[in-house]
PDB file of C-alpha atoms in Angstrom:
ATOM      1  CA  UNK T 160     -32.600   0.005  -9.637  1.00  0.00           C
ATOM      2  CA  UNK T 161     -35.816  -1.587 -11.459  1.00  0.00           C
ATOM      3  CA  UNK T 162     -35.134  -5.338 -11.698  1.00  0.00           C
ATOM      4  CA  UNK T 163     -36.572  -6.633 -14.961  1.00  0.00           C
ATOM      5  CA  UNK T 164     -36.623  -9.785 -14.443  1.00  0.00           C
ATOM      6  CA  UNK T 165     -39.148 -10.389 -11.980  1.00  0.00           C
ATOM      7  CA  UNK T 166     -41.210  -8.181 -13.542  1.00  0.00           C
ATOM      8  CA  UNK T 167     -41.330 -10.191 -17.076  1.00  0.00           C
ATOM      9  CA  UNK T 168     -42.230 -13.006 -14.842  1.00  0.00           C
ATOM     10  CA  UNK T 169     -45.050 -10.896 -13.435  1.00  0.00           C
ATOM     11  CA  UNK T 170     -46.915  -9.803 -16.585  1.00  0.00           C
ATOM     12  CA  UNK T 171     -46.051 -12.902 -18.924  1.00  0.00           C
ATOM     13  CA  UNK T 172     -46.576 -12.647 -22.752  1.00  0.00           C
ATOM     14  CA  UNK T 173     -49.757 -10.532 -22.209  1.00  0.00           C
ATOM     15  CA  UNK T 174     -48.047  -8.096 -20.779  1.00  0.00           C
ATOM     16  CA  UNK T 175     -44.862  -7.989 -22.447  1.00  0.00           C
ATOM     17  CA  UNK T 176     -47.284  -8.055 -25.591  1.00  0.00           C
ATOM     18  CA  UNK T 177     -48.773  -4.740 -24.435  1.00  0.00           C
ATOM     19  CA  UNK T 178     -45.511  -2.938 -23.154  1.00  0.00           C
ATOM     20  CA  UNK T 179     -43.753  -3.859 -26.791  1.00  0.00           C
ATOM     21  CA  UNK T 180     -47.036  -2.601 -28.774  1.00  0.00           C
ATOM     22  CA  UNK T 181     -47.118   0.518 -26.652  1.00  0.00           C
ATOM     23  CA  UNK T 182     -43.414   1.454 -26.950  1.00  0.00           C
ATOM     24  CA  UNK T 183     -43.734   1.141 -30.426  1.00  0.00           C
ATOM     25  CA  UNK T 184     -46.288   2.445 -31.404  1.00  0.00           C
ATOM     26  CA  UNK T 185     -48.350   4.772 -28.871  1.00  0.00           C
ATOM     27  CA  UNK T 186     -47.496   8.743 -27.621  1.00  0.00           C
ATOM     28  CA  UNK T 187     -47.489   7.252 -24.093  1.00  0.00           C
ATOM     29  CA  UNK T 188     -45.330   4.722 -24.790  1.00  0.00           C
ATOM     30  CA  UNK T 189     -41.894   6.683 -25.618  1.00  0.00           C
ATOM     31  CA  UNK T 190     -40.814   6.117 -21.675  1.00  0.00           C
ATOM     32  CA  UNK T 191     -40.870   2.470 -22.226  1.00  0.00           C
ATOM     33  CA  UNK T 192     -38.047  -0.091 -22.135  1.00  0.00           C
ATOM     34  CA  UNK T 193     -38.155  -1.737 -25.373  1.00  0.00           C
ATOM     35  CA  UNK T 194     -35.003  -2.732 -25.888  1.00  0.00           C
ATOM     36  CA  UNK T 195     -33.992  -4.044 -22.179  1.00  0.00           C
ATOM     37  CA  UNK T 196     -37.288  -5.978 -22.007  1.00  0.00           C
ATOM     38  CA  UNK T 197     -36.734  -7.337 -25.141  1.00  0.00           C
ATOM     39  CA  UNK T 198     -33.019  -8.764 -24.515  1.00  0.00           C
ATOM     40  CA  UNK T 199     -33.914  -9.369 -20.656  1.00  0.00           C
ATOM     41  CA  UNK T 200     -37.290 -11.264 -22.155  1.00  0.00           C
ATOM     42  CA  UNK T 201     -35.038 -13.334 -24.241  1.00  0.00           C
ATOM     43  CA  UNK T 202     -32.494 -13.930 -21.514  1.00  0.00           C
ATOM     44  CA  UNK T 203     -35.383 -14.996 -19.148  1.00  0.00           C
ATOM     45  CA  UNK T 204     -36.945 -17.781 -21.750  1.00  0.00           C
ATOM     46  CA  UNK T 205     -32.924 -19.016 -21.855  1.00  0.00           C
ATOM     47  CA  UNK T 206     -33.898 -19.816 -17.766  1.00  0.00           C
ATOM     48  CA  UNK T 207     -36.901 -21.950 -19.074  1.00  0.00           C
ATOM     49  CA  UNK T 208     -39.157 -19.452 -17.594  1.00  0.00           C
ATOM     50  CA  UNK T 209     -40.927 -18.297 -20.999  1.00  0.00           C
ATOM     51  CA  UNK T 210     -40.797 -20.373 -24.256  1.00  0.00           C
ATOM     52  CA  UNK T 211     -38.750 -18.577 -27.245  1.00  0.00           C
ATOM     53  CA  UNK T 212     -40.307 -19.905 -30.027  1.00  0.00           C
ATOM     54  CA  UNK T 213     -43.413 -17.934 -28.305  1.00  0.00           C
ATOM     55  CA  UNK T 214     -42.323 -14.854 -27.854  1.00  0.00           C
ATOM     56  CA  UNK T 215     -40.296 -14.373 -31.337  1.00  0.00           C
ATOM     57  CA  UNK T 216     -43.482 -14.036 -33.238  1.00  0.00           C
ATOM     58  CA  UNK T 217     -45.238 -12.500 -30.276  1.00  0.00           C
ATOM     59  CA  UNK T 218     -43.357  -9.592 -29.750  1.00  0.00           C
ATOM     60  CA  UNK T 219     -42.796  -9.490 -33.845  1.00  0.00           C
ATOM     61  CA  UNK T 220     -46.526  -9.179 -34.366  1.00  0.00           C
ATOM     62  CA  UNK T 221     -46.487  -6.372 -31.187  1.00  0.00           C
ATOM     63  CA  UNK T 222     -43.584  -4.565 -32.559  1.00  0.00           C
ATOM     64  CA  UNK T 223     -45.346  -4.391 -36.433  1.00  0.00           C
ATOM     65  CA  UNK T 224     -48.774  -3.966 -35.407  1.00  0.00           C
ATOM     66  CA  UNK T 225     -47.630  -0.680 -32.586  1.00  0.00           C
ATOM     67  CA  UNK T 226     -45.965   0.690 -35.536  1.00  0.00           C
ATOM     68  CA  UNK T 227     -48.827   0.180 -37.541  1.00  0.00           C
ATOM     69  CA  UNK T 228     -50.558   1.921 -35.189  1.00  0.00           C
ATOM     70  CA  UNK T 229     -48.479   4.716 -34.812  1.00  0.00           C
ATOM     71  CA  UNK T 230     -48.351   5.065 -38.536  1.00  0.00           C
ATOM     72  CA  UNK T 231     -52.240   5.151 -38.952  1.00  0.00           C
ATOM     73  CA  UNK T 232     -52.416   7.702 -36.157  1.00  0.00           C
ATOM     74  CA  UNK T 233     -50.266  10.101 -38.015  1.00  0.00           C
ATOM     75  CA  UNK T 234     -51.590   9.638 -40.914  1.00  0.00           C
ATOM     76  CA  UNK T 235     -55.252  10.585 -39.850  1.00  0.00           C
ATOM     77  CA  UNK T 236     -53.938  13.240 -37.808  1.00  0.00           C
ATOM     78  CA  UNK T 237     -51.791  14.997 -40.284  1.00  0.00           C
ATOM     79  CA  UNK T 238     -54.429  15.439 -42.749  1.00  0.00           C
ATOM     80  CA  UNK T 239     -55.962  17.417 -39.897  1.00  0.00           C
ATOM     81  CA  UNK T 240     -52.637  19.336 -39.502  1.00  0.00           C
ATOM     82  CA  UNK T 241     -52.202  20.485 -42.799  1.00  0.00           C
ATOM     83  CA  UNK T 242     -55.355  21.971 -42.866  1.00  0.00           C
ATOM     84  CA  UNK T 243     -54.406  24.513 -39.883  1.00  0.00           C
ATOM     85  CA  UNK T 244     -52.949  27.877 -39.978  1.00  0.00           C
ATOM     86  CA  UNK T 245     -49.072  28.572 -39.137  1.00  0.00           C
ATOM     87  CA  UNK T 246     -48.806  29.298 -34.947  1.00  0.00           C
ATOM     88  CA  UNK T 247     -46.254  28.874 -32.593  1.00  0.00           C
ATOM     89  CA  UNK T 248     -45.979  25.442 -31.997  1.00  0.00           C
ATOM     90  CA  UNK T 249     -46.643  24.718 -36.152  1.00  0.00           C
ATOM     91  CA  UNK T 250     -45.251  25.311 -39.108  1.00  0.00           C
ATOM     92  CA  UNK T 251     -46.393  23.678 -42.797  1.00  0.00           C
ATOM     93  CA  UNK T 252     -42.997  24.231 -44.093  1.00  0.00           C
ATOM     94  CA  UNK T 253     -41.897  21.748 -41.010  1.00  0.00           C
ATOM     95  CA  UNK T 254     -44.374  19.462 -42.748  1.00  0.00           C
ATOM     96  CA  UNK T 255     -43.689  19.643 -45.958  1.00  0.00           C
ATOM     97  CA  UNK T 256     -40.027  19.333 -44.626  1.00  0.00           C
ATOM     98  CA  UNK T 257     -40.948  15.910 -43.246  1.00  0.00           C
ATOM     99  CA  UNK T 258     -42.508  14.782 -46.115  1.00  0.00           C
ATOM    100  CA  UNK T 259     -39.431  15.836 -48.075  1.00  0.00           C
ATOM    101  CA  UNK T 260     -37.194  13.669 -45.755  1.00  0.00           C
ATOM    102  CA  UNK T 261     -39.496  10.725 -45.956  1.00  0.00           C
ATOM    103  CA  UNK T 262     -39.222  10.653 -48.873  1.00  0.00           C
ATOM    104  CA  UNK T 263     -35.994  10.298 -49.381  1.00  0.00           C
ATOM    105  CA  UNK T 264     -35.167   8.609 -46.217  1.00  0.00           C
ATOM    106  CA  UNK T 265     -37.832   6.916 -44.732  1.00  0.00           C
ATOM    107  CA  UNK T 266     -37.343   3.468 -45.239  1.00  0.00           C
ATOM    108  CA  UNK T 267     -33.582   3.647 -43.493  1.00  0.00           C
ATOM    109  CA  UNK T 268     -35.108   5.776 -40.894  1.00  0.00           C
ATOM    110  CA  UNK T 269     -38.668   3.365 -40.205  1.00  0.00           C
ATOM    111  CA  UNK T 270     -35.575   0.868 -40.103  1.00  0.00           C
ATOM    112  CA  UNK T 271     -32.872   2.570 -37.679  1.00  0.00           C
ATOM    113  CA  UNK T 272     -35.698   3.887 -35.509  1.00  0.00           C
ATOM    114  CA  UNK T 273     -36.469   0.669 -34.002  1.00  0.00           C
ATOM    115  CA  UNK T 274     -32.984   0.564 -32.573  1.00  0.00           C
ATOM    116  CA  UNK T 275     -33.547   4.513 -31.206  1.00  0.00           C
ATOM    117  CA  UNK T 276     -35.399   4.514 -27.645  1.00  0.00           C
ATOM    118  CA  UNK T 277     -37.885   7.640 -28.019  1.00  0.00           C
ATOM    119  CA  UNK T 278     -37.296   7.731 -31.752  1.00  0.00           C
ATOM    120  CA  UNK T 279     -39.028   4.473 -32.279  1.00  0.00           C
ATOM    121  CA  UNK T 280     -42.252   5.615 -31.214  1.00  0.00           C
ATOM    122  CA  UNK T 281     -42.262   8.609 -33.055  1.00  0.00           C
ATOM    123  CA  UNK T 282     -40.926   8.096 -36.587  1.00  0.00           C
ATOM    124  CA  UNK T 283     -43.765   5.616 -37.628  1.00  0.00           C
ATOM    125  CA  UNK T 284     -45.841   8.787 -36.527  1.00  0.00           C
ATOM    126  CA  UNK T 285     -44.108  11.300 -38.411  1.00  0.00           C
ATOM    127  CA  UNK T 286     -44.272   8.743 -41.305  1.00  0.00           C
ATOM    128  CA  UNK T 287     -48.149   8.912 -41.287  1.00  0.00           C
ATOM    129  CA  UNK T 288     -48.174  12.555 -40.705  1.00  0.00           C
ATOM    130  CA  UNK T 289     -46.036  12.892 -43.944  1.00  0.00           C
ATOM    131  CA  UNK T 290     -47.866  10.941 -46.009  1.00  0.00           C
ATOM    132  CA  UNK T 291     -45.338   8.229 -46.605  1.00  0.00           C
ATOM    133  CA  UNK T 292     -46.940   5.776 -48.837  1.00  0.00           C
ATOM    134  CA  UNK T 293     -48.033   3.041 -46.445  1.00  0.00           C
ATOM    135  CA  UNK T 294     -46.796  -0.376 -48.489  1.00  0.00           C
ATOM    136  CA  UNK T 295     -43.143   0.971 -48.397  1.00  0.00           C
ATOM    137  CA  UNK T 296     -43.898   2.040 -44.572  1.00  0.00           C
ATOM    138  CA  UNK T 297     -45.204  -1.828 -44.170  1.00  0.00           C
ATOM    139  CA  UNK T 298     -42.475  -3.421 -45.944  1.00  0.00           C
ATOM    140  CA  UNK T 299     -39.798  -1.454 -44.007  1.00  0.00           C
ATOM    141  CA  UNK T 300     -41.585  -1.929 -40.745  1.00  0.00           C
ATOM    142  CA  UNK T 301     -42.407  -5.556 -40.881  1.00  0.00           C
ATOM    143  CA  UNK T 302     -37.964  -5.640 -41.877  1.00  0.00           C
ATOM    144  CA  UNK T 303     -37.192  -3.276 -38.763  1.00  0.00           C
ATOM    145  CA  UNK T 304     -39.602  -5.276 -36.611  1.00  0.00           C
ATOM    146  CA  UNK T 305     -37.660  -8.853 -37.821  1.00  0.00           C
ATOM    147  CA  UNK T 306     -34.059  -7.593 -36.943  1.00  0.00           C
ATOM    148  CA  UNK T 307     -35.508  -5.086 -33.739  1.00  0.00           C
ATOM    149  CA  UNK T 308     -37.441  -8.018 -31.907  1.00  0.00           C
ATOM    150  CA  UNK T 309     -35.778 -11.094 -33.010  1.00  0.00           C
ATOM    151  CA  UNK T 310     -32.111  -9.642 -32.650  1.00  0.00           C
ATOM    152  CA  UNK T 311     -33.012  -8.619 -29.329  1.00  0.00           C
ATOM    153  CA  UNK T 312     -34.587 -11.960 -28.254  1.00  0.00           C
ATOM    154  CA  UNK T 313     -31.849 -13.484 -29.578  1.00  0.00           C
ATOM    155  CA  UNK T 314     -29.224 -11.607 -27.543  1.00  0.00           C
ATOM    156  CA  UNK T 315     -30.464 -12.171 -24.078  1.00  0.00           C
ATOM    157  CA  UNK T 316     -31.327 -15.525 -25.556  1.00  0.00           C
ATOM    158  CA  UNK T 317     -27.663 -16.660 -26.252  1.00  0.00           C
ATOM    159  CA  UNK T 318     -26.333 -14.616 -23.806  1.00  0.00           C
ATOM    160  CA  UNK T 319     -28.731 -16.851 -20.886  1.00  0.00           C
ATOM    161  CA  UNK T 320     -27.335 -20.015 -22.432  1.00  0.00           C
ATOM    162  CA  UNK T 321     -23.809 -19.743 -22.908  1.00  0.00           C
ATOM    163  CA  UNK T 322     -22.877 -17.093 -20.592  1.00  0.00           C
ATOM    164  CA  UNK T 323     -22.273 -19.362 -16.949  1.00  0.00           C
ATOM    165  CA  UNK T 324     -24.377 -17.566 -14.335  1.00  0.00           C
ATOM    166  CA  UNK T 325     -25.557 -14.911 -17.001  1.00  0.00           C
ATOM    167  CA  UNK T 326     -27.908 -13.688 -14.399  1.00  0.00           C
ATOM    168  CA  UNK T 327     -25.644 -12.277 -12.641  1.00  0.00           C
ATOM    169  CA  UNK T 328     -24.815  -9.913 -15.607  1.00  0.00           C
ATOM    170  CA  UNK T 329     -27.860  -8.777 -16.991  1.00  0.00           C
ATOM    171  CA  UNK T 330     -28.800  -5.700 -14.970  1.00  0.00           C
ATOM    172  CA  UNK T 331     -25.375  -4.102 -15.760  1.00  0.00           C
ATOM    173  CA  UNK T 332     -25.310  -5.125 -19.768  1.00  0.00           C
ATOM    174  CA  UNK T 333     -29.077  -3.495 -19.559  1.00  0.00           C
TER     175      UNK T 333
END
């Protein structure tokens, strides 16, 4: 099993920078662990290894601007979209279908996706690609990036200083 500990040691805030931005917020990223490296990241600064009151608005800022990201990617891409001709892998009725539930529920879902492996980097996509307007996508992001990164951090945080000889419990709660 993949030990993340010694890897968020390896790559530092650089790195968990990148892996948080990408798993948010890029098509290669879906595979990523954001929400393990996030609680295992807090659980390591508990150690004394990283610094907290770095990586809270760190991985924040990674978290908001990958979705960000994601968003303006579908956004520019789904003008292209709608401007092609019903095949077999699309359909402007699914489109217009996403914009219809975007609508009406795409500030819970920008919200609840940050707390959905796989979903998270695709709904900021599917937001852009549906034309949600982008101030209620920012406000709702920048909210889902507060509770997603911070609650995380948090977590593993608490978890590393309460918890005697936490380490010895954090591969199996990941």
């Amino acid at each position: 099993m993949f030990d993340l500990i010694p890897f968020i040691k390896s790559i530092g805030y650089l790195g968990l920078f990148f892996i948080t931005f990408a798993e948010s917020g890029l098509l290669i990223g879906f595979f990523l662990p954001g929400d393990s490296l996030l609680f295992t990241a807090g659980f390591v600064a508990s150690q004394g290894i990283l610094d907290i009151m770095v990586l809270f608005p760190l991985l924040f800022m990674a978290a908001v601007f990958g979705d960000t990201d994601g968003y303006a990617f579908g956004n520019h891409v789904g003008l292209k979209i709608f401007k092609r001709k019903n095949s077999l892998f699309f359909n402007k009725a699914n489109l217009k279908r996403a914009e219809v539930f975007f609508q009406k529920y795409g500030s819970k879902t920008i919200v609840i996706a940050r707390f959905l492996p796989v979903v998270r980097t695709f709904a900021p996509i599917l937001a852009g690609v549906a034309g949600m307007p982008y101030p209620v996508f920012f406000f709702y992001n920048v909210f889902g990036g507060i509770l997603w990164s911070v609650g995380l951090l948090s977590l593993g945080y608490f978890l590393g200083r309460i918890v005697p000889d936490a380490h010895q419990y954090v591969l199996p709660i990941i």
